XYZ file of C-alpha atoms in Angstrom:
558
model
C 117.118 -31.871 -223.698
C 117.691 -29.248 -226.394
C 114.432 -27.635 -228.007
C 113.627 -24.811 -230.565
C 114.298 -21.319 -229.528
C 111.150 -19.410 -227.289
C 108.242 -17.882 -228.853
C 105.256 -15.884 -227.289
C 102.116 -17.162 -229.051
C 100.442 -20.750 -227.593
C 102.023 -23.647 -229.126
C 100.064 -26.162 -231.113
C 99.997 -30.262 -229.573
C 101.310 -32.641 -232.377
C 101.480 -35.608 -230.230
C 101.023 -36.547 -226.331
C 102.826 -38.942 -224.493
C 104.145 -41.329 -227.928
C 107.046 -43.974 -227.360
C 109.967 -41.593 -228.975
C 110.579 -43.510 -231.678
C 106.766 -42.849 -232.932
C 107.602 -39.495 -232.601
C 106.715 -36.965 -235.209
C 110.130 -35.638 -235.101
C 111.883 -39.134 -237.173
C 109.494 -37.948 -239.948
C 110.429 -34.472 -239.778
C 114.018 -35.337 -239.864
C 113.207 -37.934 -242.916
C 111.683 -35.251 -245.093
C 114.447 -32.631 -244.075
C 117.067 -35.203 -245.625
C 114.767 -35.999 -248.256
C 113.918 -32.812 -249.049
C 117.286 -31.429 -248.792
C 119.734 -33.705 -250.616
C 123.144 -33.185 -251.012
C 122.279 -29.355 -249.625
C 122.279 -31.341 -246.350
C 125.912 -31.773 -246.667
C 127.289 -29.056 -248.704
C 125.100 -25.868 -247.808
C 123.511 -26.972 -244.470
C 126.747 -28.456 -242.398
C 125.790 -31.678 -241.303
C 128.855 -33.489 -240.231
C 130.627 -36.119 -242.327
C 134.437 -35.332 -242.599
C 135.085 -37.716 -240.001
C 133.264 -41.159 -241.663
C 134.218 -39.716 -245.359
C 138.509 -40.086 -245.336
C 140.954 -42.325 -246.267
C 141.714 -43.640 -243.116
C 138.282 -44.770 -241.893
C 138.272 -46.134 -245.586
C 141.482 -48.164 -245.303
C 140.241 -49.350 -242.325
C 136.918 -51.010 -242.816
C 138.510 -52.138 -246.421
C 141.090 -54.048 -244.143
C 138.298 -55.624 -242.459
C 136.203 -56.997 -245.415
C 139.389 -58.327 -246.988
C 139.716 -60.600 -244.216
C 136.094 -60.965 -244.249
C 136.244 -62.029 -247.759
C 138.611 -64.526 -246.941
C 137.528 -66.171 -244.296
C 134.418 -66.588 -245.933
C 136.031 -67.902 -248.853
C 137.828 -70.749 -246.740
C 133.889 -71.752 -245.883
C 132.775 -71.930 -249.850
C 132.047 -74.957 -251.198
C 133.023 -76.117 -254.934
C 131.204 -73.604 -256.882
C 129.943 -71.605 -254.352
C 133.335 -69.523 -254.121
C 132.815 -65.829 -254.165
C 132.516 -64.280 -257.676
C 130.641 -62.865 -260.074
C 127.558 -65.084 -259.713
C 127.918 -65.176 -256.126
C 129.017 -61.800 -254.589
C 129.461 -60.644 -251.376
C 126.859 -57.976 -251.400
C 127.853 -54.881 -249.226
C 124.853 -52.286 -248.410
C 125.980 -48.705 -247.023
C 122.742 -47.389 -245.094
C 122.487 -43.513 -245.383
C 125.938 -43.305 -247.375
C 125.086 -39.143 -247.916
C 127.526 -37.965 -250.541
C 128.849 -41.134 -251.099
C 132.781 -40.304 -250.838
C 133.081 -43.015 -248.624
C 132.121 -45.403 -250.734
C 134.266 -44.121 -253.337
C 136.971 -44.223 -250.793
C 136.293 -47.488 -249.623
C 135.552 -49.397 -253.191
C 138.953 -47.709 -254.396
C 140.716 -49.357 -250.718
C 138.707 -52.737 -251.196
C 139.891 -53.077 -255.212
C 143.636 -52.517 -254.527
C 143.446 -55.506 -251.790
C 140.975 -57.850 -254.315
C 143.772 -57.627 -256.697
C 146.678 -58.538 -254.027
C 144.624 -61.307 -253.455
C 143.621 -62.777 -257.013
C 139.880 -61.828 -256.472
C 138.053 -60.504 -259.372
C 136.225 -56.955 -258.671
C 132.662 -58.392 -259.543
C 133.425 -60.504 -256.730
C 131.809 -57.727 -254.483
C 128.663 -55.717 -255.385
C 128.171 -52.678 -253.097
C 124.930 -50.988 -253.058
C 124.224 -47.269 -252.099
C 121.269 -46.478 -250.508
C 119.697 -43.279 -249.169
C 116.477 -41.303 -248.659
C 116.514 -38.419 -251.043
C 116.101 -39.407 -255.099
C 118.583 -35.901 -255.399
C 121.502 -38.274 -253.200
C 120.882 -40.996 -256.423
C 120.964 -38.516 -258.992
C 124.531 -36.948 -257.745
C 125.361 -40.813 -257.505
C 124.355 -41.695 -261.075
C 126.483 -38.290 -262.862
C 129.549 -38.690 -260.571
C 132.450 -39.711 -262.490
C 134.310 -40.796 -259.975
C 131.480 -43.710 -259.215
C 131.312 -44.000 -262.527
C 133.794 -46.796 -263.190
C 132.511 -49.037 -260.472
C 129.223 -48.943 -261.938
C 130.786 -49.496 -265.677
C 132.373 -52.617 -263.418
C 128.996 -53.933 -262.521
C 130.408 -53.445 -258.702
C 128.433 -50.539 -257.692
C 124.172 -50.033 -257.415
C 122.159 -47.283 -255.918
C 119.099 -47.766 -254.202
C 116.365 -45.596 -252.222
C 115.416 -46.739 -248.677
C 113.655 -45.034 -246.262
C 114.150 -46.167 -242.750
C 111.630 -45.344 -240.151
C 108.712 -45.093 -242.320
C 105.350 -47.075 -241.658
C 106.000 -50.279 -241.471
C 109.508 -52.201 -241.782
C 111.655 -50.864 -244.637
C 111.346 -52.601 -247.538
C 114.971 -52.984 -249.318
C 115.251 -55.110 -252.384
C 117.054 -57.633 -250.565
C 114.671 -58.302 -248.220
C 112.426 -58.899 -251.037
C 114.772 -60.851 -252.596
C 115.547 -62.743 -249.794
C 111.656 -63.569 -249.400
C 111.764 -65.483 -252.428
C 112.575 -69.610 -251.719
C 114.818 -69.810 -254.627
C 116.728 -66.675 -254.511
C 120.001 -67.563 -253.889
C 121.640 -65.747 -250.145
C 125.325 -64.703 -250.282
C 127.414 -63.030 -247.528
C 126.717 -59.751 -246.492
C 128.516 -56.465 -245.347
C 126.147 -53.606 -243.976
C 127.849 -50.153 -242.996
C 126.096 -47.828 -241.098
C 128.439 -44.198 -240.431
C 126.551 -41.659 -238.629
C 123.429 -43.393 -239.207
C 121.842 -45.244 -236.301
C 122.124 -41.724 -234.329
C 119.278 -40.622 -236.776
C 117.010 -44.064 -236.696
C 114.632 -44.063 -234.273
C 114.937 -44.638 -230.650
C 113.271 -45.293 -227.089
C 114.065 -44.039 -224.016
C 113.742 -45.676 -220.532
C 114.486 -44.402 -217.705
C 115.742 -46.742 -214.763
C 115.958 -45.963 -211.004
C 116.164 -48.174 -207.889
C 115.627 -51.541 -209.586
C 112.455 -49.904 -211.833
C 111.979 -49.153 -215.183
C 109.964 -46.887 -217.066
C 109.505 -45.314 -220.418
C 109.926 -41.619 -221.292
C 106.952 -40.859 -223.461
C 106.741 -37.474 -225.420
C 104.857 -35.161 -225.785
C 105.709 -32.851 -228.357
C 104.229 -29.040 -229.697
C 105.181 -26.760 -232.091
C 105.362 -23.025 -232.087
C 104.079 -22.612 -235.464
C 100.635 -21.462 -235.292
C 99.560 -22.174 -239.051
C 97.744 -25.388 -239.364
C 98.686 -25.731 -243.020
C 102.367 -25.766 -242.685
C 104.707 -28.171 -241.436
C 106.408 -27.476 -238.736
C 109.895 -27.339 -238.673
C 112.317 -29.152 -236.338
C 114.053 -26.222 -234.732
C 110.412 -25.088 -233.392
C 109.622 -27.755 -231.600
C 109.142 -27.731 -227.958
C 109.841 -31.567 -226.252
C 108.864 -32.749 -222.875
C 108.690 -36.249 -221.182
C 107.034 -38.243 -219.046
C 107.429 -41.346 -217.587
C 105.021 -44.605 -218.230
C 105.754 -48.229 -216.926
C 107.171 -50.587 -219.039
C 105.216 -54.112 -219.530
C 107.495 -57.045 -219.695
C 106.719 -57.612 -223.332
C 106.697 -54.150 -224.359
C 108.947 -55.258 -227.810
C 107.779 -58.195 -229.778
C 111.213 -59.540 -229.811
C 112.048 -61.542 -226.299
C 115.755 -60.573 -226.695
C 115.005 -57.227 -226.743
C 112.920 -57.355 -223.574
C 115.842 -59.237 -222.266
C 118.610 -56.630 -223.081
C 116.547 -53.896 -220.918
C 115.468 -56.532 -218.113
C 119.282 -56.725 -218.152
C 119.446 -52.714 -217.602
C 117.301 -52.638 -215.028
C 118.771 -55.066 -212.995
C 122.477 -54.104 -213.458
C 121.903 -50.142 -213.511
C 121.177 -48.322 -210.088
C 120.300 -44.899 -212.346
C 119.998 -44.202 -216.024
C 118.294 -42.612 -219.151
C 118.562 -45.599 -221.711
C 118.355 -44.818 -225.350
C 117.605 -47.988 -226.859
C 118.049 -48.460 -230.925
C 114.458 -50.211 -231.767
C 114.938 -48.974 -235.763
C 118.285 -50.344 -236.339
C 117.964 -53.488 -234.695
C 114.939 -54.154 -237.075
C 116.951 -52.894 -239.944
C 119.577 -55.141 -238.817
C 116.982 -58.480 -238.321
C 116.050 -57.482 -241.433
C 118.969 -57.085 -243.488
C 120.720 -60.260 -241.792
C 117.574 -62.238 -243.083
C 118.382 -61.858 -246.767
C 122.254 -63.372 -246.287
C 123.129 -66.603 -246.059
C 123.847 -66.618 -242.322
C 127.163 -64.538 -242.388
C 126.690 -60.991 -241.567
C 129.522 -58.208 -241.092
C 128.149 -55.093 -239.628
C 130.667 -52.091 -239.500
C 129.307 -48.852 -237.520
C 130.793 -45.748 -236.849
C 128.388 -42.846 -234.555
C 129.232 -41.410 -231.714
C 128.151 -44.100 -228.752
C 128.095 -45.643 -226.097
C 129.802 -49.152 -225.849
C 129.469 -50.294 -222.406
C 126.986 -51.355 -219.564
C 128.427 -48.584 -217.030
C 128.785 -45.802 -219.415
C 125.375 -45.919 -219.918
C 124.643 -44.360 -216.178
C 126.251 -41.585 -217.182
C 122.931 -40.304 -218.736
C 120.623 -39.107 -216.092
C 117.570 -36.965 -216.749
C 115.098 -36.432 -219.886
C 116.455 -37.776 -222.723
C 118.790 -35.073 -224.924
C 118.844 -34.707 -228.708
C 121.877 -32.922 -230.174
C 120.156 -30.275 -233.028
C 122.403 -29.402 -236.596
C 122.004 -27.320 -239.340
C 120.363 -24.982 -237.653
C 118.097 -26.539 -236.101
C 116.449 -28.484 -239.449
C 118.097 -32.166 -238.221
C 119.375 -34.139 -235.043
C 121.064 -37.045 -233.457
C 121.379 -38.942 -230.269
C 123.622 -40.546 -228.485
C 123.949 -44.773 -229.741
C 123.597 -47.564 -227.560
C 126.310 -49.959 -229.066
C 125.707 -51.895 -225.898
C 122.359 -53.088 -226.513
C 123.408 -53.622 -230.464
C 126.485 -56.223 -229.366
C 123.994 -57.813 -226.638
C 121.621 -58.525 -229.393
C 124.080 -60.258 -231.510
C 125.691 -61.706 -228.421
C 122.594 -63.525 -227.875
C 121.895 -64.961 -231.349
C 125.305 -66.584 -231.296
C 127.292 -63.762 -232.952
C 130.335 -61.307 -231.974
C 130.674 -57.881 -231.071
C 134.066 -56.176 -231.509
C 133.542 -52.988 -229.501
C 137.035 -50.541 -229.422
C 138.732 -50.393 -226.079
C 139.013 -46.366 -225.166
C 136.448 -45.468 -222.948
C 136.208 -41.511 -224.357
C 135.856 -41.049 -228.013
C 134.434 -38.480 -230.563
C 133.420 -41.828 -232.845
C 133.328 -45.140 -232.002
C 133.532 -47.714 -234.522
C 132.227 -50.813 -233.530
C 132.154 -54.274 -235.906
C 129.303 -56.941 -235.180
C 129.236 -60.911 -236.754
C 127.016 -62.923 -237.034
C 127.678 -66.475 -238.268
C 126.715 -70.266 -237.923
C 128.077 -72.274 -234.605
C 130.195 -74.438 -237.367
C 131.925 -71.396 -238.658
C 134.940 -69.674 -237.534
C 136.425 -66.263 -238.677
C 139.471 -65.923 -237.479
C 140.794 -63.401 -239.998
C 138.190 -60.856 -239.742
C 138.534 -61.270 -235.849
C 141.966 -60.699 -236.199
C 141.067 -57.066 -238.200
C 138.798 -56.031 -236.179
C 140.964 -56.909 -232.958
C 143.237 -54.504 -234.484
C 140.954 -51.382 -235.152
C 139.368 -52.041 -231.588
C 142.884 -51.351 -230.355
C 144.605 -49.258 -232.827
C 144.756 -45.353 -233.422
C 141.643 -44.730 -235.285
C 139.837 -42.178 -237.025
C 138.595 -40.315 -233.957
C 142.470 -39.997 -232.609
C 142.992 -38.383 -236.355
C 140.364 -36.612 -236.624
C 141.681 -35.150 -232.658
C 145.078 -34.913 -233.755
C 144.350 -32.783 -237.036
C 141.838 -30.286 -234.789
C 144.635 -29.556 -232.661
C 147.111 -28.921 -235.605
C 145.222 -26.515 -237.046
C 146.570 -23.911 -234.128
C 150.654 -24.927 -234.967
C 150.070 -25.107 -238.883
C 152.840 -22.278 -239.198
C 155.326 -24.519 -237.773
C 154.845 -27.822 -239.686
C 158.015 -28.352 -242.303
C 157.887 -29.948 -245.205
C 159.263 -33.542 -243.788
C 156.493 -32.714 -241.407
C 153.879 -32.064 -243.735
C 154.462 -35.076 -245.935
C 154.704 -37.321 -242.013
C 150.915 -35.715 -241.439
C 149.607 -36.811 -245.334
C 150.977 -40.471 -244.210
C 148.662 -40.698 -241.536
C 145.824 -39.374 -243.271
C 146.292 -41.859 -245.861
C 146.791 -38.853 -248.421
C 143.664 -36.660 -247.225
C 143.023 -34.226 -250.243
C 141.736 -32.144 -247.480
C 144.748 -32.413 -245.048
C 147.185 -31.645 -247.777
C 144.711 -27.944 -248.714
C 145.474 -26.820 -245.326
C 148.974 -27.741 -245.588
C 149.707 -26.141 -248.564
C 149.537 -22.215 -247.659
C 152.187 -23.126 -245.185
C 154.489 -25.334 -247.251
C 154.473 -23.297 -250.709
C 157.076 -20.379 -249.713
C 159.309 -23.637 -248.647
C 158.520 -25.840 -252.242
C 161.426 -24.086 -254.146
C 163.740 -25.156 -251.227
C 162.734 -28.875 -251.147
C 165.376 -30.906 -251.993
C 165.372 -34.114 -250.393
C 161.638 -34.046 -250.012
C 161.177 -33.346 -254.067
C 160.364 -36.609 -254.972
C 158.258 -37.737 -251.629
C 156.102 -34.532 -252.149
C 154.914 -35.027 -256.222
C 154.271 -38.392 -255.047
C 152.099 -37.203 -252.071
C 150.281 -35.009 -254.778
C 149.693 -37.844 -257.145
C 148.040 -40.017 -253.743
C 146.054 -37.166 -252.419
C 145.017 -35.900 -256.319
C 143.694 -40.117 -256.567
C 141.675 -38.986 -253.218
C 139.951 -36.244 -254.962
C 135.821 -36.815 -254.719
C 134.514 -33.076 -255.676
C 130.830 -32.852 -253.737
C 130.981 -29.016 -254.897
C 132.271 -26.408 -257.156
C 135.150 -25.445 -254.181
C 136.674 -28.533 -254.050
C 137.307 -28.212 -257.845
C 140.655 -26.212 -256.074
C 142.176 -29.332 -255.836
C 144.166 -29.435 -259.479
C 144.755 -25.892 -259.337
C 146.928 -26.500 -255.869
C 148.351 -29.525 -257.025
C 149.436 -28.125 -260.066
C 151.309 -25.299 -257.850
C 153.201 -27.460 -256.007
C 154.195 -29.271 -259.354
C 155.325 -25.956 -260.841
C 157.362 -25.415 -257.331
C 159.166 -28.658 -257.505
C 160.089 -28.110 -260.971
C 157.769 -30.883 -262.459
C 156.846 -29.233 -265.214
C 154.963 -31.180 -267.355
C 152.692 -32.844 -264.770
C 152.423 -29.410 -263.578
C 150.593 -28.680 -267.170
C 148.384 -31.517 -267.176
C 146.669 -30.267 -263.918
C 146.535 -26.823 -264.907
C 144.396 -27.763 -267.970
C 142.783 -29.730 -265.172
C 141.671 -26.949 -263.566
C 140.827 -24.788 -266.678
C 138.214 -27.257 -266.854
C 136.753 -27.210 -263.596
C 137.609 -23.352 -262.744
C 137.273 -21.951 -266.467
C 139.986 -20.101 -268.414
C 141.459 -17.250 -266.072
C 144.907 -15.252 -266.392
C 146.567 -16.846 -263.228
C 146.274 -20.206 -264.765
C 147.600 -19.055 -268.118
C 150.671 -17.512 -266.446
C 151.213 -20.721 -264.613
C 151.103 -22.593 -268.227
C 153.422 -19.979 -269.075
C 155.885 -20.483 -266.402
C 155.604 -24.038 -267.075
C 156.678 -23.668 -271.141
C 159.546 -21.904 -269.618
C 160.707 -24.606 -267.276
C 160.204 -26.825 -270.215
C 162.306 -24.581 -272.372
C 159.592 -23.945 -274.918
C 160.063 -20.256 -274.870
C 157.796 -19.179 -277.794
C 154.849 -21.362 -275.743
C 155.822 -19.226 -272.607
C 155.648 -15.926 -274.520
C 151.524 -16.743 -275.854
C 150.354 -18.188 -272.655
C 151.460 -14.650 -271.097
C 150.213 -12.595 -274.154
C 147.083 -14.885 -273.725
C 146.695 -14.282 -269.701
C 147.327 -10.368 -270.607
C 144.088 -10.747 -272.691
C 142.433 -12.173 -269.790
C 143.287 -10.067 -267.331
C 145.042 -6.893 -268.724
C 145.501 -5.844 -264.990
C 147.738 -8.690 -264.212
C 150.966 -7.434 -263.247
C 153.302 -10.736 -263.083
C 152.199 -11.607 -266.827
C 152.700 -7.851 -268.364
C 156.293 -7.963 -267.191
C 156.823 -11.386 -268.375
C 155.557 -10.006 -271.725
C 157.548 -6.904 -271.684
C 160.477 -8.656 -270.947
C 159.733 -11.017 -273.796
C 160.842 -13.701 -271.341
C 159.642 -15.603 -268.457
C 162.392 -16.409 -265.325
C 160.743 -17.821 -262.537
C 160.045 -15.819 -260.133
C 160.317 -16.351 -255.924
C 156.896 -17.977 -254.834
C 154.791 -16.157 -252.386
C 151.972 -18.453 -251.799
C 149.473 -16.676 -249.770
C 146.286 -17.927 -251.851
C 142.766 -18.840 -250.574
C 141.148 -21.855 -252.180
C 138.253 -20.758 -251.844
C 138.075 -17.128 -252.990
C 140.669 -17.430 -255.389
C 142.632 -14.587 -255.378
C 144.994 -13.491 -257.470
C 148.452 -12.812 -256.332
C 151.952 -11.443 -258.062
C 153.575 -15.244 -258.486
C 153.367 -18.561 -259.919
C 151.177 -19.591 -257.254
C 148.423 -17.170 -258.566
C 144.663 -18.669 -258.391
C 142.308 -18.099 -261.112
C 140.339 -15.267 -259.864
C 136.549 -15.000 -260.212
């Protein structure tokens, strides 16, 4: 158990001896995300690089394809998938919302492979903070799947009194509103939902109860997460201590298969799940990614209070998911749990189905069969931490092998490139491979803040390097957009004119990055000389402060 750092004066009682998920701390960690927005992400650290890529993406996109067609090999005339009858998808807690940018783009490409209009899908966003759905509603790269009619954004608090209210459970309330498949995806979100503990021993279960104070003294102010001070205790357990008998089965299950454990058990998202799975028609594809737990005897390798794992300084948290009790749930209504096979991993991404006893899905079986087995985004996201130390060795056939993998990461390919510029001019058989590598990991691009706006400005580099000169000047005006006017990116243009042959063109855009910058050495000798030969690249720029330096690689500085 991790608490908030010691203080001297007495600590103030919130709560004694609550069921953990009643906790104070769910509604702490609600208004924290709330409060905080897309901060949470951007300023505050909260993890996401592994759930928001490409290759996750591509993955769950390969699994609702097949999902999409198996369920269209159950429609009946005029029931088909379409327009009037989508598959809804709902991403629970979807934070900045690049995966679903990712995904939609992913999901499109294999829609049109197949014949399927667009409109056949409609994915809806949802997430706790009203500053998450204004960022959703200005982002132009959403934009066009909302001009599509494919993409909606909705608030939803989860954990709040009562069961959350989404508008298709309301919907689905209604006798005549019609009930189409559904997709829910839930990355990095049930390890935030609220969850019980139990702690079993010698054939006996009990609950750990909390009790839970604060060291802030002031009566008026909330407390904050990182202040808290967490203890346990245990309690017996009544046989019908949930409302739901399957759930009382799942942990009569524990109790009589475990000799010793601490037991999270995920109370909030199976009711968000019962929930959701009420408004479909029946067919329900749930796709979760979290760091868990996905069998019975992992499970005793938690002994001891239960332990919370504190971010951002203390202001959020998450715990460890029981994917075991999730695929026993569905398990017993009749569905499917496709769990992956490793027994160690920093994510595991787990599918559950649940269907009809009259339908079969053997496509979607058949995908997730493959990502249960497959290298997935926990071996990538692995493999990339342990690059990072041999970066300075990677060569260009190697660089464009790792951008493969990542399914054209726009992230991968910015901490490729201050290792692969000084070798650009030298590419020969690679020329071609590497502006199309560009063009994949520029279509990646999903800016969340002002530094990623780097992007065009690198791309257009490695343009200039491989003698593409004209694409090269479409992303430097790119990037005079995003980064504003500056005399690197002018020399660049300048460089460019000259590889294009349109001297006169060269000879303003250095007069004009002389005027910018009257300090900047590469463009008053262009200028002197009246001329503008390329010179040798050194690339040694940071993306994010933007230095200047004496080539054609230069960043706009500011």
């Amino acid at each position: 158990m991790q608490t908030g750092p010691a203080v001297s004066q007495e600590p103030t009682i919130l709560e004694t001896r609550v069921p953990l998920s009643q906790s104070v701390i769910w509604r702490l960690q609600r208004d924290f995300y709330s409060r905080r927005g897309l901060k949470a992400w951007t300023e505050d650290g909260v993890p996401s690089y592994i759930t928001s890529n490409p290759f996750i993406a591509e993955v769950y996109a390969r699994i609702v394809a097949a999902f999409i067609d198996d369920c269209m090999g159950h429609a009946r005339r005029g029931r088909e998938l379409s327009a009037q009858n989508p598959l809804r998808i709902v991403e629970l807690g979807a934070g900045t919302g690049k995966f679903a940018y990712l995904f939609l783009r992913k999901l499109a490409a294999s829609l049109r492979e197949a014949g399927i209009a667009p409109q056949a899908v409609r994915y809806r966003l949802t997430e706790c903070s009203e500053d998450l759905l204004a960022f959703w509603r200005t982002n132009p790269c959403l934009a066009e799947f909302v001009a599509a009619g494919v993409l909606e954004f909705e608030l939803l608090r989860v954990g709040e009194e009562g069961p959350p209210r989404s508008s298709l459970d309301r919907a689905a309330d209604a006798e005549e509103a019609p009930k189409n498949p559904l997709v829910v995806i839930a990355n990095y979100v049930f390890d935030s939902l609220p969850q019980d503990a139990f702690i079993i021993s010698n054939g006996q279960i009990s609950e750990a109860l909390v009790t839970t104070a604060s060291a802030n003294s002031d009566p008026v102010a909330a407390p904050r997460l990182g202040s808290l001070q967490l203890s346990f205790s245990n309690a017996p357990v009544p046989p019908d201590r949930y409302a739901d008998k399957s759930w009382n089965g799942i942990l009569d299950g524990y109790r009589n298969s475990l000799p010793s454990a601490t037991v999270f058990f995920p109370s909030a998202a199976l009711e968000l799940v019962q929930q959701l799975g009420r408004s479909s028609d029946g067919r329900m594809l749930l796709l979760a990614a979290d760091k868990g737990l996905t069998r019975e005897d992992d499970l005793a390798l938690r002994q001891g209070s239960p332990e919370l794992e504190f971010h951002a300084s203390g202001q959020c948290f998450s715990t460890i998911v029981n994917f075991d009790a999730i695929a026993r749930f569905f398990w017993n209504a009749g569905g499917e749990a496709f769990l992956p096979q490793k027994r160690f991993s920093n994510l595991s991404l787990c599918a559950f189905l649940q269907h009809g006893p009259e339908q079969d899905f053997p496509e979607t079986r058949k995908a997730c069969g493959q990502a249960a087995h497959s290298f997935g985004p926990d071996d990538l996201f692995t493999l990339m931490d342990w690059l990072d130390s041999h970066l300075h060795e990677v060569s260009l056939a190697q660089a464009l092998s790792i951008l493969r993998l990542t399914r054209w990461n726009a992230t991968a390919l910015l901490r490729l490139f201050p290792v692969i510029a000084p070798k650009l001019r030298n590419a020969n058989a690679e020329r071609h491979d590497l502006h199309d590598a560009v063009r994949s990991c520029r279509a990646n691009r999903y800016p969340v803040s002002p530094a990623n706006n780097a992007l065009a400005f690198t791309c257009s580099v490695i343009l200039l390097e491989l003698r593409f000169f004209a694409e090269a000047v479409e992303l430097f005006r790119i990037s005079q957009q995003e980064l504003g006017s500056s005399a690197a990116t002018s020399y660049n243009l300048g460089l460019c004119a000259s590889g294009l042959g349109h001297d006169d063109e060269a000879l303003a855009f250095m007069v004009e990055a002389c005027e910018l910058d009257p300090a900047f050495e590469p463009a008053r000798s262009a200028r002197a000389r009246r001329s503008t030969p390329l010179p040798p690249a050194i690339p040694a720029i940071s993306s994010r402060r933007r230095r200047p330096i004496s080539s054609c690689c230069s960043m706009p500085s500011g």
